[in-house]
Amino acid sequence: MASYEDKKMRGDSPSDDAMADNHMGLGRYLATRLPTLKPPMAKAPNPIKLLATLNLQQWLFFLVAFIAWSWDAFDFFTVSLTVSELSKEFDKTTAQITWGITLVLMFRSVGAIIFGIAADRYGRKWPFVVNNILFIVLELGTGFCNTYSQFLACRALFGIAMGGLYGNAAATALEDCPEQARGIISGMLQQGYAFGYLMATVFARGLVGTTSHGWRPLFWFGACPPVLIIIFRLCLPETKSYTQRAAVRKANGNVAGTFIAEGRVALQKHGLLLIYLVLLMAGFNFMSHGSQDLYPQMLENQFNFSKNAVTVTQVVANLGAMTGGTLVGYSSQIFGRRFSIIVMSIVGGLLLYPYGFVSNKRVIAAAFFEQFCVQGAWGVIPIHLMELSPGSFRTFVVGTSYQLGNLVSSASSTIESTIGERFPLPPKGKTKRYEYGKVIAIFMACVYTYVIFLTFFGPERRGRRFGVEHDSDMVDAAGREALYRATGRGEETRDSSDADGVHGEKV
């Protein structure tokens, strides 16, 4: 293990470093949870200076990942924003049309596994390009669907494409990012999802129902920007982190065999961690869907908001989300990942009353700050997952844990609407009304408690170095000699392994 002083110089948390030791007993690990929650109060430059530490290539990696993730979200929300038009087109109920959304959520896990393994084995670049080609084909295909069956088939395949992008985008944006800037870049990247929703809302207003083609132009338009995203990505190289890892595999003489060996090592050493990440992401996805999916319905059905008022409230809430994700992501570099998530969950819980019970326009302020907290906690997630993931399978682990958590939480709106039927309100004409605000508050209180519990007892590796020379898993899979040959390190360098990986020291 590296010394306390070495870890302190690197900016790592010694206690959380120690938790990664496979020989640590459960009792000792649990005893470290409270002490390691103490904010490290690490020094961080002001955000402007921090962003200036990225070189041009690192900025381009971030931008291509952010734009792709934003457009991924845009394509996802095209269905939810055209449900009524699709219902009329295919002569189906709203519930039947929303199966198109459910299928996307179900098949995203398949995409995360396929494209995650491909990106970790063959590089970030070409799986990313294939992902976006699928977006083009499937968005165009959806726009030309003439039957309900064709619509469902296109959305199921779209789920595979959508699931494959998140892990790749996170790896592309973050694995070459300067360590001090990881928090703020993580927060900015995650908010591509909220930005994509805002763009979908704006373009839906301009394209849906404004021509003789009805809802179809929104999907046709959705297929256009991925062409530019593909060109953008083709102009960029592989990330430095992946290139180094590929060089070690080549130096070992058996690229495929080394990759398989890396997989065995990852499962043996990090199996429980992978399960933990799926459980954590289930909680985070419940937090997101539980606070958002039924909220427009609550505003319109329970509080009698007009459609314009609902739109304004949703836009303000998403602005709060983007603000919170960026600021809390930055702050997590100072206060720690776990501490930041727990604080946002506590504050978000305290805001549930105004978020669900203020029945006039003042609820807009509550919506802003509630989503500030929800997406503030989310802003920490890309880098938190990257730092916890095994180095050889970052894309796979980040993407798959996120999408499996999403799959578990896909029933959020169904759960809330079912509970809502137990709290009826006086009907408005023939329209049944329910006290959805109370339902959201109950549901979210349970979710916040779950997230706080898992985060408190979970690990953190803030400041972990991503280079292959710091990855002890690669040493186990490929051997020191292959690592030395690939990184140009000679016999005068000896290994000093710790939780972050392999640190060379001169002797």
Short mmCIF file of C-alpha atoms in Angstrom, two decimals:
data_model
loop_
_atom_site.label_atom_id
_atom_site.label_comp_id
_atom_site.label_asym_id
_atom_site.label_seq_id
_atom_site.Cartn_x
_atom_site.Cartn_y
_atom_site.Cartn_z
CA MET A 1 0.00 0.00 0.00
CA ALA A 2 1.19 3.54 -0.71
CA SER A 3 1.95 5.67 2.31
CA TYR A 4 -0.42 8.17 3.81
CA GLU A 5 1.91 10.97 2.71
CA ASP A 6 1.99 9.71 -0.89
CA LYS A 7 -1.79 9.63 -1.04
CA LYS A 8 -2.08 13.04 0.53
CA MET A 9 0.30 14.49 -2.09
CA ARG A 10 -1.84 12.98 -4.84
CA GLY A 11 -5.02 14.44 -3.34
CA ASP A 12 -6.49 10.97 -2.66
CA SER A 13 -8.50 10.09 0.42
CA PRO A 14 -6.35 7.60 2.43
CA SER A 15 -9.30 6.12 4.29
CA ASP A 16 -11.29 5.54 1.11
CA ASP A 17 -8.17 4.22 -0.58
CA ALA A 18 -7.95 1.65 2.16
CA MET A 19 -11.50 0.47 1.67
CA ALA A 20 -10.53 -0.93 -1.72
CA ASP A 21 -8.15 -3.41 -0.08
CA ASN A 22 -9.62 -6.84 -0.72
CA HIS A 23 -8.28 -8.05 2.65
CA MET A 24 -10.28 -5.54 4.68
CA GLY A 25 -12.94 -7.16 6.85
CA LEU A 26 -16.56 -6.04 6.82
CA GLY A 27 -16.36 -4.64 10.34
CA ARG A 28 -13.32 -2.53 9.55
CA TYR A 29 -14.88 -1.31 6.31
CA LEU A 30 -18.11 -0.23 8.04
CA ALA A 31 -16.05 1.56 10.69
CA THR A 32 -14.51 3.73 7.96
CA ARG A 33 -17.81 4.94 6.51
CA LEU A 34 -18.40 7.85 8.88
CA PRO A 35 -14.78 9.11 9.06
CA THR A 36 -14.42 9.02 5.26
CA LEU A 37 -17.62 11.04 4.87
CA LYS A 38 -15.90 14.07 6.39
CA PRO A 39 -15.45 16.67 3.61
CA PRO A 40 -11.80 16.74 2.53
CA MET A 41 -12.13 20.48 1.79
CA ALA A 42 -9.71 20.04 -1.10
CA LYS A 43 -8.52 23.25 -2.68
CA ALA A 44 -10.03 23.94 -6.08
CA PRO A 45 -9.43 26.94 -8.35
CA ASN A 46 -12.39 29.10 -9.28
CA PRO A 47 -14.48 27.44 -12.00
CA ILE A 48 -13.19 29.66 -14.81
CA LYS A 49 -9.55 28.85 -14.05
CA LEU A 50 -10.51 25.21 -13.61
CA LEU A 51 -12.09 25.02 -17.05
CA ALA A 52 -8.99 26.70 -18.49
CA THR A 53 -6.90 23.70 -17.40
CA LEU A 54 -8.44 21.61 -20.20
CA ASN A 55 -6.45 21.65 -23.41
CA LEU A 56 -8.12 21.89 -26.82
CA GLN A 57 -8.37 18.14 -27.34
CA GLN A 58 -9.91 17.61 -23.90
CA TRP A 59 -12.47 20.31 -24.63
CA LEU A 60 -13.33 18.70 -27.96
CA PHE A 61 -13.77 15.32 -26.25
CA PHE A 62 -16.15 16.93 -23.75
CA LEU A 63 -18.11 18.80 -26.42
CA VAL A 64 -18.66 15.78 -28.67
CA ALA A 65 -19.78 13.73 -25.66
CA PHE A 66 -22.08 16.49 -24.35
CA ILE A 67 -23.69 17.12 -27.74
CA ALA A 68 -24.24 13.40 -28.36
CA TRP A 69 -25.71 12.85 -24.88
CA SER A 70 -27.99 15.89 -25.31
CA TRP A 71 -29.25 14.64 -28.67
CA ASP A 72 -29.70 11.17 -27.23
CA ALA A 73 -32.09 12.74 -24.72
CA PHE A 74 -33.78 14.77 -27.48
CA ASP A 75 -34.51 11.60 -29.44
CA PHE A 76 -35.85 9.85 -26.32
CA PHE A 77 -38.31 12.65 -25.49
CA THR A 78 -39.71 12.89 -29.02
CA VAL A 79 -42.23 10.17 -28.13
CA SER A 80 -43.30 11.54 -24.74
CA LEU A 81 -43.91 14.96 -26.35
CA THR A 82 -46.09 13.54 -29.14
CA VAL A 83 -48.15 10.92 -27.28
CA SER A 84 -51.53 12.41 -28.18
CA GLU A 85 -50.62 12.76 -31.88
CA LEU A 86 -49.26 9.20 -32.01
CA SER A 87 -52.43 7.90 -30.32
CA LYS A 88 -54.58 9.43 -33.05
CA GLU A 89 -52.25 8.29 -35.85
CA PHE A 90 -52.20 4.62 -34.80
CA ASP A 91 -55.68 4.58 -33.19
CA LYS A 92 -54.27 3.42 -29.85
CA THR A 93 -54.71 4.51 -26.24
CA THR A 94 -52.17 6.64 -24.44
CA ALA A 95 -51.10 3.61 -22.39
CA GLN A 96 -50.42 1.62 -25.57
CA ILE A 97 -48.33 4.43 -27.07
CA THR A 98 -46.28 4.76 -23.88
CA TRP A 99 -45.17 1.18 -24.48
CA GLY A 100 -42.84 2.84 -26.97
CA ILE A 101 -41.19 4.61 -24.02
CA THR A 102 -41.15 1.45 -21.88
CA LEU A 103 -39.50 -0.58 -24.64
CA VAL A 104 -36.74 2.00 -24.93
CA LEU A 105 -36.09 1.72 -21.19
CA MET A 106 -36.12 -2.07 -21.33
CA PHE A 107 -33.70 -2.41 -24.25
CA ARG A 108 -31.26 0.26 -23.08
CA SER A 109 -29.54 -2.33 -20.88
CA VAL A 110 -28.91 -4.51 -23.93
CA GLY A 111 -27.26 -1.59 -25.72
CA ALA A 112 -25.15 -0.72 -22.68
CA ILE A 113 -23.75 -4.26 -22.56
CA ILE A 114 -23.09 -4.60 -26.31
CA PHE A 115 -21.62 -1.16 -26.92
CA GLY A 116 -19.90 -1.00 -23.52
CA ILE A 117 -17.89 -4.15 -24.18
CA ALA A 118 -17.19 -3.01 -27.75
CA ALA A 119 -15.89 0.38 -26.56
CA ASP A 120 -13.67 -1.17 -23.90
CA ARG A 121 -12.28 -3.72 -26.37
CA TYR A 122 -12.04 -1.77 -29.66
CA GLY A 123 -11.93 1.85 -28.52
CA ARG A 124 -14.35 4.70 -27.86
CA LYS A 125 -14.42 6.09 -31.39
CA TRP A 126 -16.06 3.51 -33.68
CA PRO A 127 -18.75 2.22 -31.29
CA PHE A 128 -19.67 5.90 -30.78
CA VAL A 129 -19.97 6.37 -34.55
CA VAL A 130 -22.06 3.20 -34.98
CA ASN A 131 -24.31 4.39 -32.14
CA ASN A 132 -25.06 7.62 -33.96
CA ILE A 133 -25.62 5.88 -37.29
CA LEU A 134 -28.31 3.83 -35.55
CA PHE A 135 -29.86 7.04 -34.21
CA ILE A 136 -30.14 8.38 -37.76
CA VAL A 137 -31.69 5.21 -39.16
CA LEU A 138 -34.14 4.65 -36.29
CA GLU A 139 -35.32 8.24 -35.93
CA LEU A 140 -35.97 8.36 -39.69
CA GLY A 141 -37.64 4.95 -39.47
CA THR A 142 -39.93 6.11 -36.66
CA GLY A 143 -40.94 9.12 -38.74
CA PHE A 144 -41.97 6.83 -41.59
CA CYS A 145 -43.87 4.25 -39.50
CA ASN A 146 -47.36 3.48 -40.76
CA THR A 147 -48.42 0.85 -38.23
CA TYR A 148 -48.28 0.48 -34.47
CA SER A 149 -46.12 -2.66 -34.78
CA GLN A 150 -43.55 -0.79 -36.87
CA PHE A 151 -43.52 1.98 -34.29
CA LEU A 152 -42.83 -0.43 -31.40
CA ALA A 153 -40.09 -2.23 -33.37
CA CYS A 154 -38.28 1.05 -34.13
CA ARG A 155 -38.46 2.20 -30.52
CA ALA A 156 -37.19 -1.15 -29.18
CA LEU A 157 -34.16 -0.94 -31.50
CA PHE A 158 -33.72 2.71 -30.56
CA GLY A 159 -33.46 1.59 -26.92
CA ILE A 160 -30.41 -0.53 -27.81
CA ALA A 161 -28.74 2.45 -29.51
CA MET A 162 -29.61 4.84 -26.68
CA GLY A 163 -28.32 2.45 -24.03
CA GLY A 164 -24.94 2.23 -25.70
CA LEU A 165 -24.12 5.92 -25.63
CA TYR A 166 -23.99 6.97 -21.96
CA GLY A 167 -20.95 4.96 -20.86
CA ASN A 168 -19.02 5.90 -23.99
CA ALA A 169 -19.86 9.59 -23.60
CA ALA A 170 -18.73 9.55 -19.95
CA ALA A 171 -15.45 7.82 -20.83
CA THR A 172 -14.78 10.13 -23.77
CA ALA A 173 -15.40 13.29 -21.73
CA LEU A 174 -13.76 12.32 -18.45
CA GLU A 175 -10.97 9.77 -18.69
CA ASP A 176 -8.44 12.27 -20.12
CA CYS A 177 -9.82 15.20 -18.09
CA PRO A 178 -7.48 16.94 -15.59
CA GLU A 179 -8.14 15.56 -12.11
CA GLN A 180 -9.11 18.89 -10.53
CA ALA A 181 -11.63 19.64 -13.29
CA ARG A 182 -13.40 16.26 -13.16
CA GLY A 183 -16.17 17.39 -10.82
CA ILE A 184 -17.35 20.37 -12.83
CA ILE A 185 -16.98 18.56 -16.17
CA SER A 186 -18.99 15.64 -14.74
CA GLY A 187 -21.78 18.00 -13.68
CA MET A 188 -21.82 19.76 -17.04
CA LEU A 189 -21.87 16.47 -18.95
CA GLN A 190 -24.78 15.01 -16.99
CA GLN A 191 -26.93 18.06 -17.68
CA GLY A 192 -26.87 17.26 -21.38
CA TYR A 193 -29.95 15.18 -20.58
CA ALA A 194 -31.88 18.18 -19.25
CA PHE A 195 -30.60 20.31 -22.14
CA GLY A 196 -31.83 17.67 -24.59
CA TYR A 197 -35.27 17.78 -23.00
CA LEU A 198 -35.39 21.57 -23.35
CA MET A 199 -34.43 21.34 -27.02
CA ALA A 200 -37.06 18.65 -27.61
CA THR A 201 -39.70 20.88 -25.99
CA VAL A 202 -38.75 23.87 -28.15
CA PHE A 203 -38.57 21.97 -31.44
CA ALA A 204 -41.79 20.06 -30.70
CA ARG A 205 -43.56 23.40 -30.44
CA GLY A 206 -42.20 24.43 -33.82
CA LEU A 207 -42.45 21.15 -35.76
CA VAL A 208 -45.38 19.14 -34.40
CA GLY A 209 -48.73 19.96 -35.99
CA THR A 210 -47.39 22.87 -38.02
CA THR A 211 -47.29 21.00 -41.36
CA SER A 212 -49.48 18.46 -43.14
CA HIS A 213 -47.15 15.71 -41.83
CA GLY A 214 -48.26 16.15 -38.21
CA TRP A 215 -45.82 14.63 -35.69
CA ARG A 216 -43.40 13.15 -38.23
CA PRO A 217 -41.15 16.22 -38.87
CA LEU A 218 -39.91 16.11 -35.26
CA PHE A 219 -38.50 12.61 -35.80
CA TRP A 220 -37.10 13.45 -39.24
CA PHE A 221 -35.37 16.48 -37.78
CA GLY A 222 -34.04 14.33 -34.92
CA ALA A 223 -32.11 12.24 -37.47
CA CYS A 224 -30.13 15.22 -38.82
CA PRO A 225 -27.73 16.41 -36.05
CA PRO A 226 -26.19 12.91 -35.53
CA VAL A 227 -24.66 13.30 -39.02
CA LEU A 228 -22.69 16.29 -37.73
CA ILE A 229 -21.88 14.49 -34.48
CA ILE A 230 -20.39 11.59 -36.45
CA ILE A 231 -18.22 13.95 -38.50
CA PHE A 232 -17.13 15.69 -35.28
CA ARG A 233 -16.10 12.39 -33.66
CA LEU A 234 -14.28 11.15 -36.77
CA CYS A 235 -12.05 14.23 -36.58
CA LEU A 236 -10.89 13.28 -33.06
CA PRO A 237 -8.49 10.49 -32.02
CA GLU A 238 -8.95 7.81 -29.39
CA THR A 239 -8.60 8.96 -25.78
CA LYS A 240 -5.09 8.77 -24.36
CA SER A 241 -6.26 6.51 -21.55
CA TYR A 242 -7.67 3.90 -23.95
CA THR A 243 -4.63 4.12 -26.26
CA GLN A 244 -2.30 3.31 -23.35
CA ARG A 245 -4.44 0.36 -22.33
CA ALA A 246 -4.53 -0.98 -25.90
CA ALA A 247 -0.73 -0.72 -26.04
CA VAL A 248 -0.39 -2.94 -22.95
CA ARG A 249 -2.65 -5.57 -24.52
CA LYS A 250 -0.57 -5.49 -27.70
CA ALA A 251 2.68 -5.69 -25.73
CA ASN A 252 1.41 -8.83 -24.02
CA GLY A 253 1.20 -10.54 -27.44
CA ASN A 254 -2.45 -11.62 -27.22
CA VAL A 255 -4.90 -8.74 -27.36
CA ALA A 256 -8.10 -10.79 -27.15
CA GLY A 257 -6.69 -13.10 -24.47
CA THR A 258 -5.53 -10.17 -22.36
CA PHE A 259 -8.95 -8.50 -22.63
CA ILE A 260 -10.64 -11.71 -21.46
CA ALA A 261 -8.15 -11.97 -18.60
CA GLU A 262 -8.98 -8.39 -17.62
CA GLY A 263 -12.64 -9.40 -17.48
CA ARG A 264 -11.89 -12.32 -15.16
CA VAL A 265 -9.83 -10.09 -12.86
CA ALA A 266 -12.59 -7.45 -12.80
CA LEU A 267 -15.24 -10.02 -11.84
CA GLN A 268 -13.07 -11.61 -9.17
CA LYS A 269 -11.97 -8.36 -7.56
CA HIS A 270 -14.97 -6.09 -8.17
CA GLY A 271 -18.05 -8.32 -8.44
CA LEU A 272 -19.71 -6.93 -5.30
CA LEU A 273 -18.89 -3.39 -6.41
CA LEU A 274 -20.71 -3.95 -9.71
CA ILE A 275 -23.82 -5.10 -7.84
CA TYR A 276 -23.59 -2.07 -5.57
CA LEU A 277 -23.40 0.31 -8.54
CA VAL A 278 -26.54 -1.18 -10.11
CA LEU A 279 -28.41 -0.77 -6.79
CA LEU A 280 -27.15 2.80 -6.45
CA MET A 281 -28.20 3.69 -9.99
CA ALA A 282 -31.62 2.16 -9.41
CA GLY A 283 -32.04 4.64 -6.55
CA PHE A 284 -30.84 7.56 -8.67
CA ASN A 285 -33.13 6.68 -11.55
CA PHE A 286 -36.08 6.33 -9.15
CA MET A 287 -35.12 9.80 -7.87
CA SER A 288 -35.15 11.28 -11.36
CA HIS A 289 -38.27 9.54 -12.70
CA GLY A 290 -40.14 9.78 -9.39
CA SER A 291 -39.74 13.54 -9.24
CA GLN A 292 -40.35 14.24 -12.94
CA ASP A 293 -42.55 11.74 -14.77
CA LEU A 294 -45.84 12.44 -13.00
CA TYR A 295 -45.16 16.10 -12.20
CA PRO A 296 -46.71 17.63 -15.36
CA GLN A 297 -49.78 15.47 -14.76
CA MET A 298 -49.94 16.73 -11.17
CA LEU A 299 -49.78 20.37 -12.27
CA GLU A 300 -52.52 19.93 -14.86
CA ASN A 301 -54.79 17.42 -13.12
CA GLN A 302 -54.50 18.42 -9.46
CA PHE A 303 -53.64 22.13 -9.65
CA ASN A 304 -55.51 22.95 -12.89
CA PHE A 305 -52.49 24.54 -14.58
CA SER A 306 -52.86 25.42 -18.25
CA LYS A 307 -50.61 23.71 -20.78
CA ASN A 308 -48.56 26.89 -21.12
CA ALA A 309 -48.14 27.13 -17.34
CA VAL A 310 -47.05 23.49 -17.22
CA THR A 311 -44.49 24.13 -19.96
CA VAL A 312 -43.08 27.19 -18.16
CA THR A 313 -42.81 25.27 -14.89
CA GLN A 314 -41.04 22.38 -16.61
CA VAL A 315 -38.59 24.69 -18.36
CA VAL A 316 -37.75 26.47 -15.09
CA ALA A 317 -37.33 23.11 -13.35
CA ASN A 318 -34.89 21.99 -16.05
CA LEU A 319 -32.94 25.23 -15.69
CA GLY A 320 -32.67 24.41 -12.00
CA ALA A 321 -31.50 20.92 -12.92
CA MET A 322 -28.73 22.21 -15.18
CA THR A 323 -27.62 24.75 -12.58
CA GLY A 324 -27.59 22.21 -9.77
CA GLY A 325 -25.77 19.53 -11.75
CA THR A 326 -22.96 21.90 -12.72
CA LEU A 327 -22.52 23.55 -9.30
CA VAL A 328 -22.75 20.39 -7.22
CA GLY A 329 -20.51 18.50 -9.62
CA TYR A 330 -17.89 21.23 -9.10
CA SER A 331 -18.46 21.25 -5.34
CA SER A 332 -17.95 17.48 -5.10
CA GLN A 333 -14.32 18.07 -5.99
CA ILE A 334 -14.04 20.06 -2.75
CA PHE A 335 -16.45 18.29 -0.39
CA GLY A 336 -16.29 14.73 -1.75
CA ARG A 337 -18.66 12.67 -3.90
CA ARG A 338 -20.60 10.89 -1.15
CA PHE A 339 -20.98 13.99 1.03
CA SER A 340 -22.33 16.03 -1.90
CA ILE A 341 -24.88 13.35 -2.85
CA ILE A 342 -26.12 12.96 0.73
CA VAL A 343 -26.48 16.72 1.30
CA MET A 344 -28.48 17.14 -1.93
CA SER A 345 -30.73 14.22 -0.95
CA ILE A 346 -31.43 15.73 2.47
CA VAL A 347 -32.18 19.20 1.08
CA GLY A 348 -34.29 17.68 -1.71
CA GLY A 349 -36.30 15.79 0.91
CA LEU A 350 -36.93 19.00 2.86
CA LEU A 351 -38.26 20.65 -0.32
CA LEU A 352 -40.83 17.94 -1.04
CA TYR A 353 -43.63 19.78 0.76
CA PRO A 354 -43.57 22.96 -1.37
CA TYR A 355 -42.78 20.86 -4.47
CA GLY A 356 -45.95 18.78 -4.11
CA PHE A 357 -48.37 20.94 -2.12
CA VAL A 358 -48.06 24.57 -3.28
CA SER A 359 -50.97 24.87 -5.68
CA ASN A 360 -50.30 28.25 -7.30
CA LYS A 361 -47.63 29.72 -9.58
CA ARG A 362 -45.20 29.94 -6.66
CA VAL A 363 -44.60 26.23 -7.11
CA ILE A 364 -42.25 27.23 -9.94
CA ALA A 365 -39.64 28.24 -7.36
CA ALA A 366 -40.03 24.91 -5.56
CA ALA A 367 -39.68 23.07 -8.88
CA PHE A 368 -36.44 24.94 -9.64
CA PHE A 369 -34.82 24.08 -6.33
CA GLU A 370 -36.14 20.51 -6.13
CA GLN A 371 -34.65 19.71 -9.52
CA PHE A 372 -31.51 21.63 -8.49
CA CYS A 373 -31.13 19.02 -5.74
CA VAL A 374 -32.12 15.98 -7.82
CA GLN A 375 -29.83 16.81 -10.70
CA GLY A 376 -27.24 18.25 -8.33
CA ALA A 377 -26.82 14.76 -6.91
CA TRP A 378 -26.87 13.40 -10.47
CA GLY A 379 -24.09 15.79 -11.48
CA VAL A 380 -21.67 13.81 -9.30
CA ILE A 381 -22.62 10.48 -10.89
CA PRO A 382 -20.58 10.36 -14.14
CA ILE A 383 -17.25 10.92 -12.38
CA HIS A 384 -18.26 8.91 -9.30
CA LEU A 385 -19.01 5.89 -11.51
CA MET A 386 -15.83 6.42 -13.55
CA GLU A 387 -13.67 6.52 -10.42
CA LEU A 388 -15.26 3.41 -8.96
CA SER A 389 -15.25 1.34 -12.17
CA PRO A 390 -12.49 -1.17 -13.05
CA GLY A 391 -10.12 0.58 -15.46
CA SER A 392 -10.44 -1.99 -18.25
CA PHE A 393 -14.26 -1.88 -18.29
CA ARG A 394 -15.17 1.73 -17.56
CA THR A 395 -17.54 2.13 -20.50
CA PHE A 396 -19.26 -1.19 -19.80
CA VAL A 397 -19.62 -0.67 -16.04
CA VAL A 398 -20.72 2.98 -16.21
CA GLY A 399 -23.22 2.35 -19.00
CA THR A 400 -24.58 -0.98 -17.77
CA SER A 401 -24.99 0.05 -14.12
CA TYR A 402 -26.80 3.21 -15.27
CA GLN A 403 -29.09 1.39 -17.68
CA LEU A 404 -29.88 -1.55 -15.39
CA GLY A 405 -30.79 0.99 -12.72
CA ASN A 406 -32.97 2.69 -15.30
CA LEU A 407 -34.66 -0.63 -16.10
CA VAL A 408 -35.46 -1.21 -12.43
CA SER A 409 -36.93 2.28 -12.13
CA SER A 410 -38.95 2.15 -15.36
CA ALA A 411 -42.09 1.38 -13.36
CA SER A 412 -41.84 4.64 -11.38
CA SER A 413 -44.76 6.39 -13.07
CA THR A 414 -46.88 3.24 -12.88
CA ILE A 415 -46.18 2.90 -9.16
CA GLU A 416 -46.99 6.55 -8.50
CA SER A 417 -50.17 6.56 -10.59
CA THR A 418 -51.36 3.35 -8.88
CA ILE A 419 -50.77 4.83 -5.42
CA GLY A 420 -52.43 8.05 -6.61
CA GLU A 421 -55.72 6.21 -7.14
CA ARG A 422 -55.91 5.81 -3.36
CA PHE A 423 -56.02 9.59 -2.93
CA PRO A 424 -58.95 10.78 -5.11
CA LEU A 425 -60.02 14.40 -5.38
CA PRO A 426 -63.41 15.80 -6.51
CA PRO A 427 -63.65 15.26 -10.31
CA LYS A 428 -63.55 18.13 -12.78
CA GLY A 429 -66.47 17.38 -15.05
CA LYS A 430 -65.81 13.89 -16.39
CA THR A 431 -62.11 14.07 -15.57
CA LYS A 432 -60.99 12.09 -12.53
CA ARG A 433 -58.55 13.90 -10.27
CA TYR A 434 -56.00 12.60 -7.79
CA GLU A 435 -53.73 14.03 -5.11
CA TYR A 436 -50.52 13.35 -7.00
CA GLY A 437 -48.52 15.84 -4.91
CA LYS A 438 -48.92 13.67 -1.82
CA VAL A 439 -47.97 10.58 -3.83
CA ILE A 440 -44.79 12.19 -5.18
CA ALA A 441 -43.83 13.33 -1.67
CA ILE A 442 -44.30 9.83 -0.19
CA PHE A 443 -42.50 8.12 -3.05
CA MET A 444 -39.58 10.55 -3.12
CA ALA A 445 -39.13 10.46 0.66
CA CYS A 446 -38.59 6.69 0.39
CA VAL A 447 -36.21 7.13 -2.56
CA TYR A 448 -34.11 9.79 -0.84
CA THR A 449 -33.81 7.59 2.26
CA TYR A 450 -32.66 4.68 0.10
CA VAL A 451 -30.07 6.80 -1.75
CA ILE A 452 -28.71 8.28 1.49
CA PHE A 453 -28.36 4.80 3.00
CA LEU A 454 -26.57 3.31 -0.02
CA THR A 455 -24.31 6.33 -0.48
CA PHE A 456 -23.33 6.44 3.20
CA PHE A 457 -22.26 2.78 3.24
CA GLY A 458 -20.78 2.85 -0.26
CA PRO A 459 -17.22 3.51 -1.42
CA GLU A 460 -15.61 6.61 -2.90
CA ARG A 461 -12.35 7.03 -4.82
CA ARG A 462 -12.21 10.75 -5.46
CA GLY A 463 -8.96 11.61 -7.19
CA ARG A 464 -8.32 8.13 -8.56
CA ARG A 465 -5.84 8.21 -11.44
CA PHE A 466 -7.08 6.72 -14.72
CA GLY A 467 -3.78 5.96 -16.46
CA VAL A 468 -3.01 2.29 -17.18
CA GLU A 469 0.26 2.60 -15.20
CA HIS A 470 -1.87 3.08 -12.07
CA ASP A 471 -4.12 0.06 -12.67
CA SER A 472 -3.26 -2.99 -10.56
CA ASP A 473 -5.94 -4.99 -12.40
CA MET A 474 -3.95 -4.65 -15.61
CA VAL A 475 -0.85 -5.95 -13.85
CA ASP A 476 -2.81 -9.03 -12.73
CA ALA A 477 -4.18 -9.59 -16.23
CA ALA A 478 -1.22 -8.74 -18.48
CA GLY A 479 1.78 -8.89 -16.17
CA ARG A 480 4.31 -6.23 -15.18
CA GLU A 481 6.58 -6.85 -18.14
CA ALA A 482 3.84 -6.02 -20.67
CA LEU A 483 2.97 -2.90 -18.68
CA TYR A 484 6.62 -1.80 -18.57
CA ARG A 485 7.13 -2.39 -22.30
CA ALA A 486 3.99 -0.46 -23.22
CA THR A 487 4.68 2.49 -20.91
CA GLY A 488 8.45 2.63 -21.48
CA ARG A 489 9.30 1.86 -17.86
CA GLY A 490 12.44 -0.13 -17.22
CA GLU A 491 13.80 -2.45 -14.58
CA GLU A 492 14.81 0.48 -12.38
CA THR A 493 11.13 0.99 -11.64
CA ARG A 494 9.41 -1.11 -9.06
CA ASP A 495 5.73 -1.47 -8.30
CA SER A 496 4.04 0.16 -5.37
CA SER A 497 0.42 -1.03 -5.48
CA ASP A 498 -2.41 0.66 -3.66
CA ALA A 499 -6.16 0.98 -4.14
CA ASP A 500 -5.72 3.28 -7.12
CA GLY A 501 -3.43 0.92 -8.95
CA VAL A 502 0.29 0.79 -9.67
CA HIS A 503 2.59 3.64 -8.79
CA GLY A 504 6.19 3.48 -9.94
CA GLU A 505 8.87 4.55 -7.49
CA LYS A 506 12.57 4.96 -8.17
CA VAL A 507 14.92 2.73 -6.15
#
